């Protein structure tokens, strides 16, 4: 058992309150009264004083893959305090299987789908469940959430990130972090910052204006640091305006610590940067995964005076402070048996609330037991999540076909043909890898049936279901080509054929999108009657899809990211240097030319029609918005209104509040999301009164000329709606004079 020390409440409280760990955790660890032969309580400062130079250097450098939990991503060195085990990842705990054993953990819906729920209480429960699984497998610091911005639809890791909007990203991340840390495990928002593409990620220089940086790319980190006080932050691989993030003192010390008050540890991404001395000097406290060579380099640097001992002490002390919070320090006896059963149900619930109904013209919900012809290999090779460090190893993945067979009468001639085809093409072993390990399923031709066969299926079934899948992962961006952003030829042919034959018989065609991020939809959506977006829904995938199709789930998700009509509409696509991966082939620089005009901020300001807008999502019921009041009270604006279920189905609505600022010194996006609330489940006829507050400060834009946050005087428009383009109520308030805030 790891040595630990008995911590009197005062010291415990002091360290927790600094890092804002909830009381529940204090009580949890107080039960772990472990005494070491070594010393009674020693404050971090006392421990530091007792350390040699070698010990301090060892503390700030990890020692490669984790040893205590072999499949975990990394571990700090045990120096005066037990080592801390760190493990990924945003969709659920990822500990790589070894020859000796596996660490099954729940595959939750990917973060983009968690954001699609717009349900902060639910996200916090998911965070807590993941934290509990990390705790019970001996992990001290959890390497998530990822909170980079969906700057463009093709970033390979967008599934690990929440949204194109900084407010939604930030508050969802804060809920997630609070959840993880309530289980006694540290969280690590990442990748700090401006890491919005995978192409050349470890060397690329992101060039972005300070205004766009602060308003869009840093904002989620600012929110999560101030609202949830994460134990750690992971700096990003890329350079930021010429300096590696992990070596960027302006980013890691001036902004993160001096302006935002962060007092946890900053760790590198794995192998990031090119100068460990600069990393420590910049305020990057922990170098991961670390190596003995780096320890030697740092020792030499201190001895030569290139790195002062006080700079080294600063990082060592921060690590000691966090270490004294860790469960390893408290000698927590982890069980190796997390409650996967309970968490499976939570994974289902979270995915259920993240399903987004994009289109429904009289097709859904299907009647349970009705006859369906199911097309597409995705019914069998259903995708639970993405690839790379953000993937997961659940015990069980429920495929779409399995669950459709439970809820509906499936056309077995067709589905068995697809099953046979997939097995022939993939082989059982590879198919298992798609579910349980890391395997990239190259797209297969989807049109494996003839038009005559489709006509026959249309004759004897009540509806058609077509499953479209898309996967992506760490280390590469998606491709602007058929089979990725666009439909493949075989997918298009299949949709056209099924549409022709089923519509000829007055039968509906439903498309299920089991995808990692937006695809082009405008060229084919008129051929189908319903489109259900289920993103990458985690291990309970099939159950969620089937239950949403038959109405056991009434979709309540809303888009956290725009579906553009086509690639050239995407602001990041405006010039080659603005998005690597599309020529030039080997970019060294990516310029965020669009500034703050990202996602709906661009489309709404420049009048570019999206396929499906930010905040969009349909329901099987209907909601009305009534009785808006807007009241400015001091430094807050109070917005209240009612949401009424005027349809025939119980349902939840995500009510969104956008603000349109007056014209002034700074150009501003057409509107920006400033508040939102998901209602409870409203029965037909029921209503809920929504009362929201907006801090005046949160209306500010960053004025680079004066390096201040500026709220300009004038009349502001409050726009309350079901999406960014479906505004139901409007009101106004006035700001009498310009207000400036220091960063
Ligand atoms: C990877 C990822 C990071 C992950 C780390 C440890 O390179 O960029 O998100 O947490 O390594 O696996």
XYZ file of C-alpha atoms and ligand atoms in Angstrom:
755
model
C 0.000 0.000 0.000
C 1.285 3.423 -0.884
C 2.646 5.358 2.094
C 0.420 8.145 3.157
C 0.148 10.446 6.109
C -2.694 11.257 8.429
C -3.904 14.713 7.482
C -5.675 16.809 10.070
C -8.753 18.482 8.693
C -7.249 21.965 8.645
C -4.439 21.031 6.300
C -6.798 18.934 4.256
C -9.298 21.756 4.029
C -6.641 24.263 3.146
C -5.369 22.237 0.245
C -8.874 21.322 -0.920
C -10.325 24.792 -0.730
C -7.367 26.041 -2.740
C -8.234 23.463 -5.347
C -11.912 23.554 -4.527
C -12.324 19.827 -3.969
C -15.774 19.209 -2.538
C -16.394 18.182 1.028
C -17.465 14.711 -0.118
C -13.918 14.025 -1.094
C -12.558 15.363 2.182
C -14.743 12.890 4.067
C -13.799 10.087 1.685
C -10.140 10.565 2.322
C -10.505 11.297 6.017
C -11.602 7.685 6.326
C -8.258 6.709 4.915
C -6.239 7.383 7.984
C -3.003 5.962 6.885
C 0.137 6.707 8.865
C 3.568 6.326 7.379
C 6.678 5.390 9.266
C 8.232 8.378 7.650
C 6.699 11.535 8.999
C 3.572 13.072 10.479
C 1.977 15.730 8.357
C 4.576 17.566 6.305
C 3.394 20.593 4.395
C 4.445 20.797 0.749
C 6.863 23.556 1.747
C 8.434 21.360 4.420
C 8.711 18.442 2.001
C 10.361 20.718 -0.560
C 12.891 21.932 1.987
C 13.865 18.333 2.707
C 14.504 17.504 -0.953
C 17.801 17.361 -2.800
C 18.236 18.965 -6.218
C 18.055 15.514 -7.832
C 14.786 14.779 -6.041
C 13.231 18.054 -7.150
C 14.215 17.457 -10.774
C 12.833 13.919 -10.600
C 9.547 15.281 -9.357
C 8.956 17.488 -12.413
C 9.632 14.751 -14.980
C 7.370 11.722 -15.493
C 8.903 8.315 -16.031
C 7.344 7.125 -19.235
C 4.451 4.699 -19.465
C 2.836 4.135 -16.099
C 4.249 1.302 -14.001
C 1.802 0.980 -11.138
C -1.088 0.704 -13.629
C 0.755 -0.570 -16.737
C -1.827 0.323 -19.367
C -2.278 3.910 -18.170
C -0.789 6.806 -20.167
C 1.796 7.971 -17.653
C 2.950 8.407 -14.059
C 4.910 10.902 -12.001
C 7.977 9.698 -10.080
C 7.602 8.713 -6.415
C 9.772 11.329 -4.683
C 8.840 12.074 -1.068
C 5.251 11.494 -2.119
C 3.732 8.504 -3.919
C 3.702 8.699 -7.696
C 0.489 9.815 -9.413
C -0.932 7.648 -12.186
C -2.448 9.539 -15.143
C -4.822 8.081 -17.713
C -7.043 9.164 -20.608
C -9.680 9.920 -21.985
C -12.636 12.132 -22.711
C -15.189 9.432 -23.610
C -14.385 7.235 -20.644
C -11.388 5.809 -18.811
C -8.867 4.351 -21.275
C -6.313 1.934 -19.839
C -4.673 -0.128 -22.555
C -5.000 -3.905 -22.107
C -1.746 -5.736 -21.440
C -0.916 -9.424 -21.899
C -1.668 -9.932 -18.236
C -4.985 -8.164 -17.904
C -7.693 -5.799 -19.175
C -9.188 -2.759 -17.489
C -12.778 -2.676 -18.729
C -14.325 0.742 -18.367
C -17.538 2.321 -19.548
C -17.604 3.822 -23.039
C -19.712 6.939 -22.597
C -21.016 9.031 -25.486
C -18.236 11.139 -26.968
C -17.924 14.709 -25.634
C -19.598 16.238 -28.697
C -22.648 14.130 -27.835
C -22.419 15.098 -24.163
C -22.495 18.726 -25.277
C -25.491 17.905 -27.506
C -27.456 17.123 -24.336
C -27.018 20.754 -23.085
C -27.736 19.103 -19.709
C -25.053 20.183 -17.231
C -26.377 18.082 -14.353
C -26.213 14.969 -16.525
C -22.697 15.785 -17.729
C -21.569 16.179 -14.127
C -22.937 12.728 -13.337
C -21.026 11.299 -16.279
C -17.868 13.025 -15.038
C -18.358 11.557 -11.583
C -18.874 8.055 -12.959
C -15.690 8.307 -15.016
C -13.873 9.650 -11.955
C -15.091 6.686 -9.905
C -13.844 4.231 -12.520
C -10.478 5.982 -12.603
C -10.346 5.892 -8.795
C -11.159 2.207 -8.574
C -8.397 1.361 -11.025
C -5.796 3.404 -9.146
C -5.666 6.477 -11.378
C -4.932 9.787 -9.636
C -5.210 12.296 -12.481
C -7.581 11.880 -15.401
C -6.419 13.371 -18.703
C -9.632 15.029 -19.821
C -11.804 16.861 -20.823
C -10.613 18.016 -24.228
C -11.944 21.549 -24.746
C -10.523 22.790 -27.982
C -12.991 24.503 -30.291
C -14.712 22.985 -33.341
C -13.095 25.574 -35.548
C -13.778 23.481 -38.645
C -15.735 20.265 -39.189
C -12.777 18.094 -40.250
C -10.510 18.146 -37.197
C -9.837 14.497 -36.392
C -10.360 14.999 -32.651
C -13.531 17.102 -32.738
C -15.447 14.135 -31.272
C -13.282 14.570 -28.152
C -14.233 18.247 -27.937
C -17.589 19.817 -27.109
C -18.552 22.643 -29.427
C -17.846 25.549 -31.767
C -19.086 27.875 -29.035
C -16.778 28.856 -26.140
C -19.554 29.311 -23.557
C -21.145 25.926 -24.204
C -17.683 24.310 -24.264
C -16.671 25.997 -21.022
C -19.741 25.296 -18.905
C -20.027 21.696 -20.111
C -16.337 21.225 -19.327
C -16.814 22.738 -15.877
C -19.631 20.304 -15.125
C -17.492 17.413 -16.361
C -14.497 18.484 -14.230
C -16.616 18.968 -11.099
C -17.967 15.467 -11.635
C -14.577 13.831 -12.077
C -13.042 15.638 -9.100
C -15.997 14.860 -6.840
C -14.771 11.247 -7.041
C -11.385 12.292 -5.672
C -9.542 12.171 -8.975
C -7.947 15.223 -10.595
C -9.124 16.375 -14.019
C -6.945 17.893 -16.752
C -8.639 20.185 -19.286
C -6.637 20.033 -22.530
C -5.013 21.009 -24.956
C -4.098 24.478 -23.855
C -4.345 26.143 -26.391
C -5.383 26.683 -30.045
C -4.872 23.033 -31.023
C -7.801 22.796 -33.478
C -6.264 20.486 -36.036
C -4.277 17.241 -36.027
C -2.241 17.875 -39.204
C 1.372 18.525 -38.135
C 0.068 19.178 -34.623
C 3.424 18.792 -32.857
C 5.225 21.442 -34.893
C 2.558 23.666 -36.385
C 2.398 27.309 -35.360
C -1.099 28.608 -34.712
C -1.189 32.303 -35.539
C -4.254 33.934 -34.017
C -5.207 37.435 -32.867
C -5.288 38.085 -29.134
C -8.971 38.983 -29.409
C -9.923 35.676 -31.090
C -7.661 33.821 -28.681
C -9.271 35.302 -25.594
C -12.897 35.355 -26.803
C -12.959 31.934 -28.498
C -9.987 29.600 -27.846
C -8.969 30.507 -24.276
C -12.494 31.207 -23.057
C -13.490 27.557 -22.355
C -10.297 27.138 -20.305
C -10.977 30.383 -18.448
C -14.492 29.253 -17.584
C -13.434 25.800 -16.425
C -10.503 27.136 -14.363
C -12.664 29.724 -12.616
C -15.767 27.532 -12.162
C -14.304 24.089 -11.474
C -10.665 24.588 -10.378
C -9.123 21.575 -12.133
C -6.077 20.043 -10.480
C -4.159 20.131 -13.756
C -4.099 21.606 -17.263
C -2.401 19.976 -20.241
C -0.545 22.393 -22.520
C -0.849 21.758 -26.240
C 1.656 20.386 -28.752
C 1.488 23.294 -31.168
C 3.127 26.667 -31.111
C 1.009 29.712 -30.338
C 2.069 32.834 -32.228
C 5.585 31.469 -32.593
C 6.174 29.850 -29.186
C 5.411 26.257 -28.193
C 2.436 26.308 -25.825
C 4.412 24.253 -23.298
C 7.146 26.918 -23.426
C 4.889 29.944 -23.577
C 5.188 32.039 -20.437
C 2.483 34.502 -21.538
C 0.017 31.623 -21.836
C 1.018 29.466 -18.857
C 1.964 32.084 -16.302
C 0.589 35.511 -17.209
C -2.857 34.428 -18.458
C -3.455 31.079 -16.768
C -2.078 31.895 -13.315
C -1.781 35.652 -12.891
C -5.041 36.579 -14.613
C -7.232 33.527 -13.986
C -5.780 32.393 -10.633
C -5.075 28.798 -11.634
C -3.037 27.063 -8.919
C -2.821 23.457 -10.039
C -0.121 21.924 -12.233
C 0.500 22.334 -15.950
C 1.732 19.198 -17.686
C 2.983 18.837 -21.254
C 1.229 16.781 -23.821
C 3.183 13.587 -24.397
C 6.564 14.505 -25.807
C 5.544 18.085 -26.581
C 7.906 20.994 -27.151
C 11.647 21.048 -27.717
C 13.171 22.547 -24.578
C 12.461 21.222 -21.064
C 14.304 24.124 -19.455
C 12.050 26.606 -21.244
C 9.043 24.509 -20.242
C 9.797 24.807 -16.533
C 10.667 28.489 -16.858
C 7.412 29.182 -18.713
C 5.365 27.567 -15.933
C 4.873 24.086 -17.412
C 5.469 22.174 -14.164
C 5.440 18.540 -15.262
C 7.099 17.040 -18.337
C 5.286 13.951 -19.600
C 5.713 11.145 -20.264
C 9.248 12.152 -19.270
C 12.586 10.376 -19.510
C 15.902 10.045 -17.684
C 17.528 12.136 -20.422
C 15.256 15.045 -19.544
C 16.121 14.657 -15.855
C 19.812 14.880 -16.794
C 19.202 17.925 -19.010
C 17.398 19.776 -16.235
C 20.040 18.892 -13.640
C 22.744 20.255 -15.924
C 20.697 23.396 -16.590
C 20.357 24.142 -12.884
C 24.034 23.486 -12.297
C 24.943 25.793 -15.206
C 22.507 28.447 -14.007
C 20.337 28.189 -17.127
C 17.476 27.258 -14.834
C 17.298 28.768 -11.370
C 16.552 26.519 -8.395
C 13.686 28.859 -7.457
C 12.054 28.267 -10.851
C 12.460 24.538 -10.286
C 11.117 24.833 -6.725
C 8.018 26.640 -7.991
C 7.025 23.651 -10.145
C 8.065 21.060 -7.573
C 5.940 22.764 -4.933
C 2.884 22.818 -7.197
C 3.284 19.095 -7.842
C 3.646 18.372 -4.123
C 0.445 20.309 -3.408
C -1.532 18.291 -5.947
C 0.146 15.055 -4.872
C -1.103 15.629 -1.318
C -4.641 15.669 -2.675
C -4.193 12.440 -4.587
C -5.716 9.145 -3.540
C -2.305 7.481 -3.789
C -1.041 9.935 -1.193
C -3.940 8.959 1.036
C -3.253 5.292 0.552
C -6.686 4.730 -0.935
C -7.290 1.024 -1.369
C -8.783 0.866 -4.834
C -10.983 -2.129 -5.628
C -10.218 -2.799 -9.309
C -13.988 -3.309 -9.581
C -15.773 -0.143 -10.662
C -19.537 -0.285 -10.880
C -19.799 -0.853 -14.626
C -23.431 -2.002 -14.471
C -24.670 1.265 -12.994
C -22.512 3.254 -15.379
C -23.854 1.387 -18.407
C -27.294 2.750 -17.590
C -25.836 6.242 -17.218
C -24.094 5.875 -20.581
C -27.469 5.029 -22.106
C -29.163 7.995 -20.391
C -26.441 10.430 -21.485
C -26.553 9.235 -25.091
C -30.355 9.320 -25.071
C -30.276 13.025 -24.215
C -27.643 13.728 -26.876
C -29.567 12.333 -29.851
C -30.368 15.148 -32.326
C -33.401 14.788 -34.608
C -32.409 16.707 -37.748
C -35.371 15.910 -39.944
C -38.737 14.219 -39.438
C -41.539 14.490 -41.964
C -44.106 12.082 -40.611
C -41.706 9.164 -40.417
C -40.748 8.892 -36.730
C -41.397 7.485 -34.241
C -41.875 4.079 -35.833
C -44.454 1.781 -34.264
C -42.772 -0.891 -32.143
C -42.921 -4.241 -33.900
C -43.332 -2.680 -37.346
C -41.364 -4.203 -40.227
C -38.124 -2.464 -41.233
C -35.522 -3.061 -43.922
C -32.140 -1.988 -42.520
C -29.401 -0.947 -44.971
C -25.721 -0.148 -44.345
C -22.830 -1.987 -42.701
C -23.080 0.382 -39.716
C -25.983 -1.698 -38.362
C -23.280 -4.294 -37.599
C -20.028 -2.297 -37.330
C -21.714 0.308 -35.127
C -19.271 2.974 -33.905
C -19.268 3.629 -30.141
C -16.492 6.233 -30.169
C -13.439 7.628 -31.912
C -9.831 6.490 -32.176
C -6.553 7.497 -30.555
C -6.016 8.364 -26.900
C -9.725 9.233 -26.761
C -10.951 5.711 -27.411
C -12.157 3.249 -24.763
C -12.257 -0.450 -23.843
C -15.766 -1.334 -22.681
C -16.778 -4.860 -21.827
C -19.666 -4.786 -24.284
C -20.871 -2.716 -27.237
C -24.523 -3.011 -28.296
C -24.844 -2.795 -32.080
C -27.697 -1.093 -33.901
C -28.878 -4.348 -35.482
C -29.035 -6.198 -32.176
C -31.352 -3.589 -30.699
C -33.471 -3.082 -33.811
C -34.207 -6.814 -33.641
C -35.557 -6.270 -30.119
C -37.807 -3.337 -30.935
C -38.826 -3.937 -34.563
C -39.400 -6.743 -37.041
C -36.190 -6.660 -39.054
C -36.040 -7.837 -42.684
C -33.696 -10.728 -41.996
C -32.866 -11.530 -45.628
C -31.321 -8.079 -45.912
C -29.618 -7.795 -42.522
C -28.147 -11.279 -42.731
C -26.733 -10.353 -46.126
C -25.049 -7.336 -44.526
C -23.820 -9.486 -41.630
C -22.278 -11.996 -43.996
C -20.738 -9.222 -46.090
C -19.166 -7.472 -43.099
C -17.745 -10.695 -41.732
C -16.315 -11.567 -45.131
C -14.747 -8.154 -45.571
C -13.585 -7.548 -42.000
C -13.250 -10.930 -40.321
C -14.478 -11.530 -36.785
C -11.203 -10.435 -35.184
C -11.091 -7.062 -36.899
C -14.766 -6.513 -36.157
C -14.076 -7.111 -32.470
C -11.248 -4.599 -32.691
C -13.651 -1.985 -34.070
C -15.818 -2.423 -30.976
C -13.233 -3.009 -28.313
C -9.838 -1.834 -29.397
C -8.408 0.581 -31.902
C -9.140 -0.265 -35.505
C -9.863 2.086 -38.383
C -12.609 0.545 -40.526
C -11.827 1.684 -44.091
C -15.175 2.518 -45.742
C -16.829 -0.467 -47.442
C -19.163 -0.229 -50.471
C -22.670 0.022 -49.011
C -24.888 -0.832 -51.963
C -24.692 -4.604 -51.712
C -28.264 -5.177 -52.972
C -29.869 -4.658 -56.368
C -32.747 -2.290 -57.126
C -34.995 -5.337 -57.663
C -34.194 -6.600 -54.202
C -34.852 -3.154 -52.737
C -38.228 -3.123 -54.503
C -39.042 -6.448 -52.888
C -38.053 -5.169 -49.442
C -40.147 -2.051 -50.019
C -43.112 -4.276 -50.784
C -42.966 -6.281 -47.574
C -41.697 -3.719 -45.021
C -43.183 -0.601 -43.435
C -40.061 1.579 -43.489
C -36.407 1.669 -44.533
C -33.520 2.532 -42.203
C -30.103 3.451 -43.642
C -27.119 3.641 -41.273
C -24.246 5.956 -42.261
C -21.025 5.839 -40.207
C -17.932 8.030 -40.001
C -14.883 7.507 -37.735
C -11.972 9.782 -36.915
C -9.136 9.868 -34.445
C -6.081 11.451 -32.929
C -3.142 12.210 -35.181
C -5.003 12.806 -38.424
C -7.712 15.095 -39.747
C -10.754 13.927 -41.702
C -10.681 14.192 -45.459
C -12.564 16.524 -47.770
C -13.613 13.709 -50.048
C -16.286 11.122 -50.786
C -16.618 8.630 -47.988
C -15.721 11.256 -45.425
C -17.175 14.752 -45.550
C -19.193 13.757 -48.598
C -21.221 10.589 -49.200
C -19.353 7.847 -51.006
C -20.691 6.862 -54.437
C -22.105 3.658 -52.989
C -23.841 5.502 -50.133
C -25.378 7.929 -52.571
C -26.493 5.107 -54.868
C -28.001 3.229 -51.930
C -29.944 6.256 -50.673
C -31.245 7.023 -54.177
C -32.314 3.412 -54.740
C -34.020 3.013 -51.371
C -35.707 6.387 -51.712
C -37.045 5.519 -55.166
C -38.442 2.159 -54.179
C -39.795 2.912 -50.710
C -41.296 6.265 -51.613
C -42.928 4.682 -54.664
C -44.866 2.607 -52.152
C -45.486 5.475 -49.766
C -43.075 4.075 -47.195
C -40.718 6.322 -45.191
C -36.925 6.324 -45.437
C -34.976 7.061 -42.240
C -31.230 7.799 -42.135
C -29.281 7.203 -38.907
C -25.997 9.184 -38.717
C -23.522 7.314 -36.512
C -20.752 9.826 -37.163
C -17.775 11.600 -35.519
C -18.639 15.058 -36.868
C -20.634 16.928 -39.530
C -20.957 15.583 -43.082
C -22.500 17.160 -46.173
C -26.278 16.556 -46.127
C -27.893 19.082 -48.476
C -27.338 17.020 -51.636
C -29.339 14.041 -50.354
C -31.559 15.009 -47.430
C -34.596 15.665 -49.658
C -34.482 12.005 -50.664
C -35.273 10.864 -47.114
C -38.068 11.504 -44.628
C -36.117 11.544 -41.374
C -32.534 11.986 -40.204
C -31.487 10.931 -36.699
C -28.019 12.063 -35.573
C -26.577 9.748 -32.919
C -22.927 10.879 -33.136
C -20.676 8.243 -31.452
C -23.002 7.225 -28.609
C -20.834 4.948 -26.500
C -21.290 1.310 -25.617
C -25.094 1.404 -25.416
C -25.252 2.652 -29.017
C -27.762 0.163 -30.410
C -30.211 0.572 -27.554
C -30.184 4.350 -27.906
C -30.753 4.237 -31.669
C -33.575 1.700 -31.485
C -35.319 3.448 -28.583
C -35.112 6.824 -30.316
C -36.551 5.365 -33.531
C -39.559 3.881 -31.740
C -40.152 6.837 -29.425
C -39.063 5.314 -26.113
C -36.600 8.202 -26.284
C -37.980 11.534 -27.437
C -34.906 13.262 -28.974
C -33.965 16.390 -26.995
C -30.399 16.998 -28.222
C -29.395 20.211 -29.987
C -26.407 20.805 -32.277
C -23.327 22.106 -30.439
C -21.717 22.615 -33.823
C -22.972 23.798 -37.208
C -23.597 21.467 -40.137
C -22.412 23.643 -43.052
C -24.054 23.329 -46.471
C -20.693 22.668 -48.040
C -16.967 22.958 -47.364
C -16.363 26.335 -49.099
C -18.893 27.866 -46.678
C -16.642 26.998 -43.728
C -14.813 30.125 -42.516
C -11.653 28.139 -41.746
C -11.554 27.052 -45.401
C -11.109 30.587 -46.667
C -7.406 30.284 -47.391
C -5.045 27.301 -47.563
C -3.027 28.457 -44.575
C -6.258 28.674 -42.644
C -6.795 24.956 -42.571
C -3.999 22.404 -42.943
C -4.820 18.992 -44.373
C -6.340 20.583 -47.446
C -3.323 21.733 -49.567
C -0.677 22.803 -48.549
C 0.282 19.242 -47.727
C 2.791 20.006 -45.049
C 1.811 23.201 -43.286
C 4.108 24.799 -40.716
C 1.625 27.563 -39.943
C -2.126 27.768 -39.545
C -3.601 31.263 -39.459
C -6.964 31.735 -37.802
C -7.860 34.293 -40.461
C -11.512 34.348 -39.486
C -10.773 35.858 -36.062
C -13.788 35.560 -33.766
C -16.075 34.574 -36.653
C -16.153 30.848 -35.918
C -19.184 28.636 -36.507
C -22.523 30.430 -36.188
C -20.687 33.644 -35.379
C -19.531 33.548 -39.014
C -22.605 32.128 -40.738
C -25.014 34.516 -38.992
C -22.840 37.608 -39.429
C -22.044 37.066 -43.111
C -25.424 35.658 -44.111
C -24.220 32.153 -45.004
C -27.059 29.652 -44.736
C -26.045 26.456 -42.886
C -27.534 23.029 -43.523
C -28.435 22.767 -39.832
C -27.646 25.648 -37.498
C -25.975 25.750 -34.116
C -28.533 24.876 -31.428
C -30.856 23.066 -33.849
C -32.731 19.900 -32.950
C -36.301 18.651 -33.409
C -38.537 16.723 -31.030
C -41.498 14.368 -31.335
C -43.435 17.079 -29.548
C -43.689 20.858 -29.938
C -42.782 23.707 -27.607
C -43.976 27.272 -27.351
C -42.151 30.161 -25.665
C -44.111 32.758 -23.737
C -43.969 35.769 -21.390
C -40.423 37.037 -21.825
C -39.167 39.649 -19.353
C -35.722 41.235 -19.545
C -34.527 43.246 -16.564
C -31.122 44.851 -16.073
C -30.265 44.788 -12.391
C -26.844 46.130 -11.445
C -24.170 44.087 -13.137
C -26.605 41.422 -14.244
C -29.391 41.014 -16.787
C -32.300 38.832 -15.670
C -34.100 36.979 -18.428
C -37.218 34.986 -17.705
C -39.758 33.255 -19.907
C -41.895 30.116 -20.082
C -41.572 27.033 -22.211
C -44.789 25.108 -22.827
C -45.168 21.629 -24.289
C -47.964 22.121 -26.791
C -47.507 18.773 -28.525
C -48.623 15.238 -27.771
C -45.396 13.716 -26.444
C -43.545 14.256 -23.139
C -40.285 15.995 -23.978
C -37.399 18.223 -22.913
C -36.524 21.514 -24.606
C -33.185 23.340 -24.698
C -34.053 27.029 -24.518
C -31.222 29.262 -25.709
C -30.546 32.946 -25.062
C -28.506 34.895 -27.623
C -27.483 38.536 -27.325
C -26.975 40.952 -30.221
C -24.760 43.876 -29.237
C -25.139 47.444 -30.513
C -22.743 48.677 -33.175
C -19.767 50.407 -31.627
C -15.976 50.634 -31.628
C -15.440 46.898 -32.056
C -16.979 44.823 -34.810
C -19.113 42.091 -33.217
C -20.646 38.805 -34.340
C -24.318 39.032 -35.282
C -25.214 37.327 -32.012
C -23.598 35.197 -29.293
C -24.932 32.514 -26.962
C -25.044 33.951 -23.445
C -27.254 31.528 -21.505
C -29.310 28.377 -21.901
C -31.392 25.918 -19.919
C -32.722 22.456 -20.614
C -36.188 21.964 -19.162
C -37.215 19.011 -17.081
C -39.377 16.445 -18.880
C -42.565 18.340 -19.715
C -45.766 16.373 -20.251
C -48.159 17.629 -22.956
C -49.652 20.877 -21.655
C -47.029 21.324 -18.929
C -44.841 24.407 -18.797
C -41.657 25.450 -17.022
C -40.633 28.955 -16.013
C -37.025 29.600 -16.983
C -35.075 32.273 -15.104
C -31.548 33.014 -16.277
C -28.945 35.633 -15.403
C -26.301 37.089 -17.675
C -23.325 38.917 -16.137
C -22.743 42.209 -17.896
C -19.050 41.344 -17.907
C -19.824 38.330 -20.099
C -21.038 40.643 -22.854
C -17.564 42.102 -23.271
C -15.315 41.790 -26.299
C -11.551 42.009 -26.021
C -10.252 45.403 -27.179
C -6.696 44.761 -28.347
C -5.921 48.466 -28.624
C -6.271 48.915 -24.872
C -5.815 45.286 -23.746
C -9.136 45.407 -21.893
C -12.489 43.657 -22.012
C -14.990 46.233 -23.282
C -18.783 46.325 -22.879
C -19.928 49.115 -25.154
C -22.824 51.382 -24.306
C -26.055 51.066 -26.239
C -29.126 48.884 -26.610
C -28.639 45.126 -26.535
C -31.126 42.709 -28.057
C -32.020 39.516 -26.163
C -33.119 36.707 -28.471
C -34.682 33.621 -26.910
C -35.170 30.583 -29.090
C -35.094 26.901 -29.865
C -31.908 27.373 -31.920
C -29.631 30.184 -33.105
C -31.931 30.722 -36.082
C -35.291 29.808 -34.543
C -35.840 32.838 -32.330
C -39.210 32.892 -30.566
C -39.050 35.892 -28.206
C -37.021 39.123 -28.217
C -36.419 41.857 -25.714
C -33.854 44.598 -25.050
C -31.831 46.246 -22.312
C -29.500 49.225 -22.309
C -25.970 49.762 -21.085
C -25.638 53.445 -20.265
C -21.852 53.818 -20.548
C -18.879 51.863 -21.824
C -17.545 49.497 -19.160
C -13.969 48.213 -19.168
C -12.594 45.198 -17.342
C -8.937 44.262 -16.901
C -8.113 40.813 -18.251
C -1.689 12.288 -26.592
C -2.812 13.294 -26.611
C -3.313 13.679 -25.252
C -3.264 12.473 -24.334
C -1.799 12.099 -24.146
C -1.634 10.860 -23.245
O -0.689 12.626 -27.488
O -2.598 14.479 -27.384
O -4.661 14.149 -25.403
O -3.858 12.780 -23.073
O -1.140 11.883 -25.372
O -2.167 9.740 -23.880
